[in-house]
Tab-separated table of C-alpha atoms in Angstrom:
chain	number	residue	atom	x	y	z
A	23	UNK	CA	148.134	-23.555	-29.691
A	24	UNK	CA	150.214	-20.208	-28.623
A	25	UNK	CA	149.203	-17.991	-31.195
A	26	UNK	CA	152.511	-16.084	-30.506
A	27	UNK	CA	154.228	-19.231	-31.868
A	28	UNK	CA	153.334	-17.941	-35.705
A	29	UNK	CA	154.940	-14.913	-34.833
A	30	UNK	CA	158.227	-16.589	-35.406
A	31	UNK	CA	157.580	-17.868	-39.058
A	32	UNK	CA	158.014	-14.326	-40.211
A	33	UNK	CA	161.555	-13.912	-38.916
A	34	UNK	CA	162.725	-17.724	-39.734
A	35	UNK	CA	162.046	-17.567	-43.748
A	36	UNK	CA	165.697	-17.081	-44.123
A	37	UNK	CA	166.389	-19.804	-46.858
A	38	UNK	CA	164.864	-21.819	-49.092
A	39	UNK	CA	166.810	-24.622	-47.964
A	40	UNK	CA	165.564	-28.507	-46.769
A	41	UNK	CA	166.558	-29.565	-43.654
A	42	UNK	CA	164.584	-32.950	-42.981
A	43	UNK	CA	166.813	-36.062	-43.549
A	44	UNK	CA	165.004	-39.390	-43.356
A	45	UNK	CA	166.124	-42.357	-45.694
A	46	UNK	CA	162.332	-43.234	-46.562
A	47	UNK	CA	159.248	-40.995	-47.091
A	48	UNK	CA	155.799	-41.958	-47.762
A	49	UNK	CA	152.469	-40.148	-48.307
A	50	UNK	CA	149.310	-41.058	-46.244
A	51	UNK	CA	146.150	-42.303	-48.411
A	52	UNK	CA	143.299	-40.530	-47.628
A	53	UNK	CA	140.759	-42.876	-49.310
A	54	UNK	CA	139.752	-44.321	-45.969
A	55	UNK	CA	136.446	-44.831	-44.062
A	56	UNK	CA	135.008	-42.386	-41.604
A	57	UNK	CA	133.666	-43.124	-38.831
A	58	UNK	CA	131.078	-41.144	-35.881
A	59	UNK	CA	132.033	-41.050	-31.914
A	60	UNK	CA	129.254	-40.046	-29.626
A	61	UNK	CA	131.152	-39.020	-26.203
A	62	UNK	CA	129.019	-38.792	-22.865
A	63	UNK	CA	129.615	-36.948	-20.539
A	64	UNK	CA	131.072	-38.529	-16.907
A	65	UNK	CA	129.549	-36.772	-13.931
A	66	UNK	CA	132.826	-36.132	-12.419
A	67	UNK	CA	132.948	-32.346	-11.056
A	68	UNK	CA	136.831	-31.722	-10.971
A	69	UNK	CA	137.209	-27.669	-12.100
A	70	UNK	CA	140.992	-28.117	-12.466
A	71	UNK	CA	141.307	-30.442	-14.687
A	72	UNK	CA	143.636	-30.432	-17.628
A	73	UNK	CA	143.869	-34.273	-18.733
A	74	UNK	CA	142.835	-37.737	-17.997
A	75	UNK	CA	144.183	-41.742	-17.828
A	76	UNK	CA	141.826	-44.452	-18.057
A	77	UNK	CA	142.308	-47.391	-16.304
A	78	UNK	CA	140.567	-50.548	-14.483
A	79	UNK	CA	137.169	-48.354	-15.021
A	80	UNK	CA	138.918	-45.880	-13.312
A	81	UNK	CA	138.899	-42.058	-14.748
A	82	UNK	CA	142.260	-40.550	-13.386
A	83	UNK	CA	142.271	-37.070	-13.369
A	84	UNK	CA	145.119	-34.038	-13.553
A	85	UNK	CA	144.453	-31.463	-12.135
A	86	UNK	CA	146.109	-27.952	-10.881
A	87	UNK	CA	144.228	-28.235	-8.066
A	88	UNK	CA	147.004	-27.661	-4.478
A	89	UNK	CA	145.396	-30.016	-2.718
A	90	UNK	CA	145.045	-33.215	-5.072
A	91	UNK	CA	146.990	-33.107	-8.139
A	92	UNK	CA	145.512	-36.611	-8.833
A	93	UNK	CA	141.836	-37.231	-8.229
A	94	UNK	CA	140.253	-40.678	-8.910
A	95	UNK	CA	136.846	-41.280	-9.927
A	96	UNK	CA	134.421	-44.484	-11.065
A	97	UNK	CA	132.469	-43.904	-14.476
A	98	UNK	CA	129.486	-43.122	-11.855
A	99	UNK	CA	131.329	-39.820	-11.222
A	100	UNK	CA	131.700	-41.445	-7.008
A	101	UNK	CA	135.337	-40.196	-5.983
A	102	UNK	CA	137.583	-42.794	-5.553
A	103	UNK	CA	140.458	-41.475	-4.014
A	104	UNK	CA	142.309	-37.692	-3.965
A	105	UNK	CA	145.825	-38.431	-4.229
A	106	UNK	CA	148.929	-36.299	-4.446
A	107	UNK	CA	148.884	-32.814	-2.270
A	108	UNK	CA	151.421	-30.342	-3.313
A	109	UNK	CA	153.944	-30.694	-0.553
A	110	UNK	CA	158.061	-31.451	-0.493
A	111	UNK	CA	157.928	-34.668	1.373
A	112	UNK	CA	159.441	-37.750	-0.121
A	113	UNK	CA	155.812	-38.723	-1.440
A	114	UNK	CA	154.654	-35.447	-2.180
A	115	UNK	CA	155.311	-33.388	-5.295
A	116	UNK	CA	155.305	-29.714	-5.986
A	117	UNK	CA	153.507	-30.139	-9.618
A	118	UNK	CA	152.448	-33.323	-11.561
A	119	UNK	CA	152.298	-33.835	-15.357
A	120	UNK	CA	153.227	-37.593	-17.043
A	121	UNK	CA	154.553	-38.650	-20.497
A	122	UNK	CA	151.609	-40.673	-21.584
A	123	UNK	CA	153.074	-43.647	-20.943
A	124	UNK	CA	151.226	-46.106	-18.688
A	125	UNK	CA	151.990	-49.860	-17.893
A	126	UNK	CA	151.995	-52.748	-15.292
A	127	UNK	CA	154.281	-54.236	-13.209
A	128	UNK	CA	152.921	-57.374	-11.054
A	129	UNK	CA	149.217	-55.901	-12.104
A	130	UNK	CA	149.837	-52.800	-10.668
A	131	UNK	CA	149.434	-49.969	-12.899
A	132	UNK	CA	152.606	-47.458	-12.705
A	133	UNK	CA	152.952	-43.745	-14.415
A	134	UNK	CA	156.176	-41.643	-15.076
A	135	UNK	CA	155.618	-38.232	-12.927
A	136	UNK	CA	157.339	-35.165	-14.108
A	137	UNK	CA	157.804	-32.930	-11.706
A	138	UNK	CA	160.919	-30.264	-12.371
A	139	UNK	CA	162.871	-31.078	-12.794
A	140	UNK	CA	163.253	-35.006	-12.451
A	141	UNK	CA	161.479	-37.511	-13.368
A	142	UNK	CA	159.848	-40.745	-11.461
A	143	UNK	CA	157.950	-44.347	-11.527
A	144	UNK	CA	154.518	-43.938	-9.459
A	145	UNK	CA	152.534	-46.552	-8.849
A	146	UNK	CA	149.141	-45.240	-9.299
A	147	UNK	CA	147.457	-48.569	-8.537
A	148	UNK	CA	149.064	-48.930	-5.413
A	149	UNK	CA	148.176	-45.147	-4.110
A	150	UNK	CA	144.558	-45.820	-4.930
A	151	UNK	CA	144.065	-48.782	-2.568
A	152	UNK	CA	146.457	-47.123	0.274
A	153	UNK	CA	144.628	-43.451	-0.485
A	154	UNK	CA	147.748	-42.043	-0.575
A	155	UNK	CA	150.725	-41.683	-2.718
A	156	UNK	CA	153.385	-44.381	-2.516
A	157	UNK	CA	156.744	-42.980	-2.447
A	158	UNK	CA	158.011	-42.400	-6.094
A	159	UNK	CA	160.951	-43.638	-7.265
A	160	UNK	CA	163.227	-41.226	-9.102
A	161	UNK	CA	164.595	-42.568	-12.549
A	162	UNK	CA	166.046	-39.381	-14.612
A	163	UNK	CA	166.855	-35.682	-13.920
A	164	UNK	CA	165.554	-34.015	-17.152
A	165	UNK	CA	168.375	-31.010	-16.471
A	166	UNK	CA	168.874	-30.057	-19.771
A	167	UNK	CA	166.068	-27.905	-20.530
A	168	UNK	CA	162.198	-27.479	-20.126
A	169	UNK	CA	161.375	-28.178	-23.688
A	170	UNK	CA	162.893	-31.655	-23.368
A	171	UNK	CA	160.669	-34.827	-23.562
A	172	UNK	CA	161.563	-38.261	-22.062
A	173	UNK	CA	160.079	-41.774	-22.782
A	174	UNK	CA	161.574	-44.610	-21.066
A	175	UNK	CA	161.960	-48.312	-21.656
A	176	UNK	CA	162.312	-50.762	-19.025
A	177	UNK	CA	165.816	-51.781	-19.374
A	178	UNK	CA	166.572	-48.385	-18.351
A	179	UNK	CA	167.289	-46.823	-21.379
A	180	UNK	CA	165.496	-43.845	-22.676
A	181	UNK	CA	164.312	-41.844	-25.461
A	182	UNK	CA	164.460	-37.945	-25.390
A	183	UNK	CA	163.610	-34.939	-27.724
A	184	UNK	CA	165.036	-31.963	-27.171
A	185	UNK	CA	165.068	-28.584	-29.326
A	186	UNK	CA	168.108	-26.309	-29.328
A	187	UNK	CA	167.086	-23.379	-26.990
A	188	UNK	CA	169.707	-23.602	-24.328
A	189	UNK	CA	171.375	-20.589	-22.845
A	190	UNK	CA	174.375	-19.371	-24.827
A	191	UNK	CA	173.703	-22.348	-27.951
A	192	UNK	CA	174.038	-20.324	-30.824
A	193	UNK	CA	170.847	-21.334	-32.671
A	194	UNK	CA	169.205	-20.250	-29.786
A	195	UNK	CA	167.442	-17.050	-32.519
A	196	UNK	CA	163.953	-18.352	-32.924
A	197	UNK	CA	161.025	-19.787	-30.394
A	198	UNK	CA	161.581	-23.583	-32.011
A	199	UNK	CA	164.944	-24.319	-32.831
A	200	UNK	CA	166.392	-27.331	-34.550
A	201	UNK	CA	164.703	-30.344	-32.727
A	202	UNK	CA	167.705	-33.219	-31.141
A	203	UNK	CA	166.186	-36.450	-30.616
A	204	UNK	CA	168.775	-39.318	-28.572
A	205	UNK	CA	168.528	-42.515	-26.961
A	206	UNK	CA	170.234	-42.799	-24.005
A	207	UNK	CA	171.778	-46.445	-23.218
A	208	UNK	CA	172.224	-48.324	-20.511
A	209	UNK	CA	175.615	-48.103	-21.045
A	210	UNK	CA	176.036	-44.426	-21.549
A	211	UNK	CA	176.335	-44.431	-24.947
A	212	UNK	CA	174.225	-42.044	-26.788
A	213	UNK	CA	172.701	-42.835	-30.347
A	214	UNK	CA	171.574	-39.559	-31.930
A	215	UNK	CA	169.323	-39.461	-34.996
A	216	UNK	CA	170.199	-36.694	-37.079
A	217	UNK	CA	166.709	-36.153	-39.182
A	218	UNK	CA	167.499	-32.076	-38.303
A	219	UNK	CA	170.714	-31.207	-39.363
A	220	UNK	CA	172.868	-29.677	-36.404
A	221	UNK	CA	173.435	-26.676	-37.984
A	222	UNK	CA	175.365	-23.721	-35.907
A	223	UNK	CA	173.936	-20.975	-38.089
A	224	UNK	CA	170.291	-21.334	-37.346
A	225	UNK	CA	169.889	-18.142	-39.831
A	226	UNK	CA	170.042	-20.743	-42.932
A	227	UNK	CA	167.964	-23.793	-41.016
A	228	UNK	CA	165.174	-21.722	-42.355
A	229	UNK	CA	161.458	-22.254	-42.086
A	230	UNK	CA	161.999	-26.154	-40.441
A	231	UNK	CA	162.756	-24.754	-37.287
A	232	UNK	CA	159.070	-23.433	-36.555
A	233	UNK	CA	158.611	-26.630	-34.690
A	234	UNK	CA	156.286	-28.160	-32.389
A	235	UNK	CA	155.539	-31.750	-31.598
A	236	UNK	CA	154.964	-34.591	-28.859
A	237	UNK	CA	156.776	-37.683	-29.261
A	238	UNK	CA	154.882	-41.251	-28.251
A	239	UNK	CA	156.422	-44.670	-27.864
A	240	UNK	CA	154.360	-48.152	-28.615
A	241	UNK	CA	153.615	-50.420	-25.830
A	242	UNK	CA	156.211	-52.903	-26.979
A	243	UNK	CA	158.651	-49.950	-26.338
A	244	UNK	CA	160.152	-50.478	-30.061
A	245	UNK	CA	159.307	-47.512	-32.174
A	246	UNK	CA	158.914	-43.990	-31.463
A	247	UNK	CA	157.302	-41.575	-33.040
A	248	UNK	CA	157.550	-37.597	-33.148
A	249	UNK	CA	154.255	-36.247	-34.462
A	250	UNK	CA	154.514	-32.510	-36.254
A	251	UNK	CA	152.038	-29.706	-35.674
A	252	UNK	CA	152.034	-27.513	-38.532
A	253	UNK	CA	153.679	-29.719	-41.041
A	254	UNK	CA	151.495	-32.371	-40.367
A	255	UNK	CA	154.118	-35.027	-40.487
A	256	UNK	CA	155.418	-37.912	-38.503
A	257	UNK	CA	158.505	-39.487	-37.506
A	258	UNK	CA	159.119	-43.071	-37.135
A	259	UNK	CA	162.373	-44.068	-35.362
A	260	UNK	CA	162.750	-47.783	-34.950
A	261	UNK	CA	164.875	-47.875	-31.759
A	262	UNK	CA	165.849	-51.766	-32.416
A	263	UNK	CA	167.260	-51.258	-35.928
A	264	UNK	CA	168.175	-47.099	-35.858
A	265	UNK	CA	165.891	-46.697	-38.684
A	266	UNK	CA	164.231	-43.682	-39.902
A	267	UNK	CA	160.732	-42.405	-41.638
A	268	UNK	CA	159.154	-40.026	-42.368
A	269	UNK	CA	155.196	-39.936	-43.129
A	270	UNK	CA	153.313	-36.884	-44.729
A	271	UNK	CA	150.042	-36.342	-44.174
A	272	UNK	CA	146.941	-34.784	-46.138
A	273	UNK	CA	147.457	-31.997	-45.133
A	274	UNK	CA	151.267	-31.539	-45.169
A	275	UNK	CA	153.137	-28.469	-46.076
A	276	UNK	CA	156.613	-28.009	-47.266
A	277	UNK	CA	157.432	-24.787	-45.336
A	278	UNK	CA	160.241	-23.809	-48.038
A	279	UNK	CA	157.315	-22.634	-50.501
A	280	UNK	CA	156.116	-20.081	-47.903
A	281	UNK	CA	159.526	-18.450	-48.144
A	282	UNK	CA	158.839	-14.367	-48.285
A	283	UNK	CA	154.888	-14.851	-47.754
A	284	UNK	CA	153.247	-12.194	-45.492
A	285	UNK	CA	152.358	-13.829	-41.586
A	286	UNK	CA	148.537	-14.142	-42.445
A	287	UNK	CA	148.504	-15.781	-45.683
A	288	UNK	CA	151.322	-18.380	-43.598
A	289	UNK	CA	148.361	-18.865	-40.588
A	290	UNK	CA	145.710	-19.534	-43.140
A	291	UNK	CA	147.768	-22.411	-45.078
A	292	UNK	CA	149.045	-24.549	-41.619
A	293	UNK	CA	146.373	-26.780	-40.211
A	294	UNK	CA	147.152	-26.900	-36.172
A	295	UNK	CA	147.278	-30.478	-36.137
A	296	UNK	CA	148.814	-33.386	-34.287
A	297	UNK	CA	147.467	-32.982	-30.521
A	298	UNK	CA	147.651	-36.357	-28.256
A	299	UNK	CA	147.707	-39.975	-29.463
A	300	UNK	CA	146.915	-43.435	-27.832
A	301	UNK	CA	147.814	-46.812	-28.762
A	302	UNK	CA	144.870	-49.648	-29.150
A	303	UNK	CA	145.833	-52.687	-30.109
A	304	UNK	CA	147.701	-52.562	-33.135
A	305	UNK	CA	146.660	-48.841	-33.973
A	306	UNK	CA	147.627	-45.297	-33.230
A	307	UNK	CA	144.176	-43.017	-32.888
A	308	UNK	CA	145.643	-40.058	-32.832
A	309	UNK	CA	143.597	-36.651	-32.032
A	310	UNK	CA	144.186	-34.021	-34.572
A	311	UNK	CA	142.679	-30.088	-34.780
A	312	UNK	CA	141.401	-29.776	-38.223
A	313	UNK	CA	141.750	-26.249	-38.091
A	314	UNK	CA	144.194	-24.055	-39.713
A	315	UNK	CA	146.860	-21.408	-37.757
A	316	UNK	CA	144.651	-18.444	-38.736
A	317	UNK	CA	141.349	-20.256	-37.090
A	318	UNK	CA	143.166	-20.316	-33.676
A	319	UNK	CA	143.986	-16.450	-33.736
A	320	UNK	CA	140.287	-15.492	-34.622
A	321	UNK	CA	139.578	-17.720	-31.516
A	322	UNK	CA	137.336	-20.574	-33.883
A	323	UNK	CA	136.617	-23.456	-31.529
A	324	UNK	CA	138.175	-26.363	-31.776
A	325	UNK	CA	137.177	-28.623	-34.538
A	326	UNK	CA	138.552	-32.264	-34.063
A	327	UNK	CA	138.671	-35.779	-35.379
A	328	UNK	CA	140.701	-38.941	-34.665
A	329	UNK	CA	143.190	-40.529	-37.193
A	330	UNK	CA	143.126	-44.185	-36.970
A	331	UNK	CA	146.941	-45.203	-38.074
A	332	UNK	CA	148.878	-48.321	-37.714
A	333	UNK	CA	151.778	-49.255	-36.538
A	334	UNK	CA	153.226	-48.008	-40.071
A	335	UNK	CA	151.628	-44.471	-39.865
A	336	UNK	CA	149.228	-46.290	-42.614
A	337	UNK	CA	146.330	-43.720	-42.333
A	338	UNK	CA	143.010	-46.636	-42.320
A	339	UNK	CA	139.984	-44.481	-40.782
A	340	UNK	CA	138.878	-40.817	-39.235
A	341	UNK	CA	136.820	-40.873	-36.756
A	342	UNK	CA	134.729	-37.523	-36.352
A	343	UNK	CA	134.253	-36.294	-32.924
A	344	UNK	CA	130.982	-34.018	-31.658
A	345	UNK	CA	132.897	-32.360	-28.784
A	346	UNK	CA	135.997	-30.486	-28.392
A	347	UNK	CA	138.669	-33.038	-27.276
A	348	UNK	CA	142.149	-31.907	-26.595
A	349	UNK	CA	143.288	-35.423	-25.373
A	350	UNK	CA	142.509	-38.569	-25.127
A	351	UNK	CA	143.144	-41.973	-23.164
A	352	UNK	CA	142.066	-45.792	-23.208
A	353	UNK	CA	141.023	-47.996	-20.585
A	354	UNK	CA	142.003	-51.328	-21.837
A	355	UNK	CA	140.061	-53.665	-19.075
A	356	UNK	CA	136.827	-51.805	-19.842
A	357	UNK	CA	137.865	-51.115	-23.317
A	358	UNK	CA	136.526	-47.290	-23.151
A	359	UNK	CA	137.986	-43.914	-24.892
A	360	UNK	CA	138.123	-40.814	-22.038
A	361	UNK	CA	138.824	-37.526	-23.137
A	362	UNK	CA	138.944	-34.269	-21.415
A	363	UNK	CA	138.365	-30.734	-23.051
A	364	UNK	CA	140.799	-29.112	-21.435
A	365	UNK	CA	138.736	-27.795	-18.439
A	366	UNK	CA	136.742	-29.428	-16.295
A	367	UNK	CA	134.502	-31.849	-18.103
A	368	UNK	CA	135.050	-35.395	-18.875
A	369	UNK	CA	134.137	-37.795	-21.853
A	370	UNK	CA	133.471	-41.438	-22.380
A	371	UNK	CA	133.224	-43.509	-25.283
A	372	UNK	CA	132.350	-46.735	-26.543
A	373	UNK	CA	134.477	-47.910	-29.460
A	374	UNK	CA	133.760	-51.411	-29.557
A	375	UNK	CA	131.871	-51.601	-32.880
A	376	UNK	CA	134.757	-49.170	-34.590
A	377	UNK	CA	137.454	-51.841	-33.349
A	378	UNK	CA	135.366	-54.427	-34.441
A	379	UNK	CA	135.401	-52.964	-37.926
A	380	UNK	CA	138.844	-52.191	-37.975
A	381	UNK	CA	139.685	-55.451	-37.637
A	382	UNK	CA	137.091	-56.717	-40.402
A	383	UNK	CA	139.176	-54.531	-42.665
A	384	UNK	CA	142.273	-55.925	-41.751
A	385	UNK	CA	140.909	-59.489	-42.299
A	386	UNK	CA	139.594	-58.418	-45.407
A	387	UNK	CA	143.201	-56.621	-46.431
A	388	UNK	CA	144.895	-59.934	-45.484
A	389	UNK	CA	143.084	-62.196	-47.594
A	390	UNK	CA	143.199	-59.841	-50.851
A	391	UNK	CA	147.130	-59.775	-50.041
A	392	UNK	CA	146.443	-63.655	-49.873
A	393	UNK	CA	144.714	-63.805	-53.026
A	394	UNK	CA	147.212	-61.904	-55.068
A	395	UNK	CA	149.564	-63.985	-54.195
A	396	UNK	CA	148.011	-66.709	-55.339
A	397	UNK	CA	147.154	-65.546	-58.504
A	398	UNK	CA	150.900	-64.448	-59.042
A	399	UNK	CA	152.035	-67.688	-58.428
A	400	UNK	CA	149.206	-69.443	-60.596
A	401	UNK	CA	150.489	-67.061	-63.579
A	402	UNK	CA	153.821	-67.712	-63.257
């Protein structure tokens, strides 16, 4: 993370006062099993690469590369296809970045492209087999500004985040201002959810608004959630009933009690935190940097595990990864975890045997629920 972000904390620590509003909060348990991951490494040589997508035994790439913004490769490393030149015709796209979402439409696989500032429904399946990009279709202008985040749902409704920094907004003070989060419906009607106040005088928000996150909705396209770097807490907004949570983690801290500390001792009490998630099956493994602010300025490496949540946010395993992973992606034919570091080198996993014990445990939770029960009943 921008180290320049802790810079802020100094100047926000105006107040003392709370400024997260859900109805419930819970606390994670931490008594869970652990788990190992053993990555290896694809032989895919693709220098530019800053992320990856799984799918069909398929290793998409993203790149920064000019000339193919979207490279394709088999798990033998043999190159597929090199899709998506940096061009201005009506296929072409000046810079490519997605949302994380990924799904099918009559078994075709299909991405939403950002590219500033709109964004659009790519069929990535399709471009493979022509060897070409298929002409996007454009479904949102994201106008309002660069820090916004979009997820959409198919009957054309969509979910955005979107922190207060616009030109002449008045809490427009600090680097991460009071996060909005909306869903836009079909009809026009927007449906805020006011878990950060909208407070005009950002000078008594106080330390809330030192804010990063990514947001990720579930493959039913029901829930959103907005996971917190820093505080290490998530967000659960259940777009079907308008229902909040909130979820602390282990390692959560309330940023009122650092009120008047000096900007070191702040780095060395916020773990860095939430950094991609995917969904698999009924869980959230979620990729999380163990190490604190203060690590990242004295340039530690990266030190990373995976938190296996469900649906809930119900913290049930961590696995513990032996490279350094900065996001992550699942190919659900093959039923393989990529990653990518960042740079140019990417992972595969196996994760058969941990899904296969996952569910074991959820057997074994259902039948103790089961059994209680029972023995309620008998004793009444």
């Amino acid at each position: 993370m921008n180290k320049i972000y802790l810079l802020c904390i100094v100047f926000v620590f105006a107040s003392c006062r709370n400024t997260y509003y859900t109805p419930e909060q819970i606390d994670m348990s931490v008594d869970v099993p652990t788990y190992q991951l053993e990555f290896t490494k694809l032989p895919i040589e693709c220098p530019a690469a800053f992320g990856v997508v799984g799918l069909e035994s398929k290793a998409v790439v993203f790149t920064r590369d000019n000339r193919s913004f979207l490279q394709v490769f088999d798990y033998e490393g043999n190159t597929i296809a090199k899709l998506s030149p940096k061009g201005r015709a009506a296929n072409e796209f000046q810079s490519v970045s997605i949302n994380g979402q990924k799904f099918k439409i009559d078994n075709d696989y299909y991405f939403y492209v950002y590219d500033h500032p709109d964004y659009y429904l790519y069929n990535i399946s399709g471009s493979i087999r022509a060897g070409a990009n298929l002409t996007p279709k454009k479904v949102a202008e994201k106008s309002d500004h660069f820090m916004s985040k979009y997820l959409f749902r198919e009957d054309g409704s969509y979910f955005s985040l979107r922190t207060v920094s616009e030109f002449g907004d008045p809490r427009d003070g600090v680097m991460f201002s009071p996060p909005e989060f909306t869903l836009h419906q079909t009809d026009g009607k927007l449906k805020k959810y006011n878990v950060y106040p909208d407070i005009v005088d950002y000078l008594n928000v106080g330390p809330d608004m030192l804010y990063d996150s990514f947001i990720h909705m579930t493959n039913d396209l029901s829930t959103v959630y907005d996971f917190a770097s820093y505080q290490d807490r998530i967000t659960i907004f259940d777009l079907e009933t308008g229902k909040t949570k909130g979820v602390r983690g282990p390692d959560f801290v309330d940023f009122s009690t650092l009120y008047g500390m000096d900007m070191i001792t702040i780095a060395k009490k916020l773990v860095n935190g939430y950094m991609d998630t995917e969904q698999i099956d009924n869980y959230l493994f979620v990729l999380y940097d163990q190490r604190t602010a203060y690590d990242d300025m004295e340039d530690i490496p990266l030190n990373v595990c995976i938190r296996v949540l469900d649906l809930d946010c119900n913290l049930k395993a961590v696995i513990e990864l032996g490279e350094p992973i900065t996001s992550i992606s699942y190919d659900r034919e093959s039923k393989k975890l990529l990653a990518n570091d960042g740079q140019e080198n990417i992972y595969i996993a196996d994760i058969t045997s941990i899904m296969s014990s996952l569910q074991y445990l959820f057997k074994l939770y259902l039948c103790m629920r089961m059994l209680r029960t029972i023995f309620i009943l008998i004793a009444y």
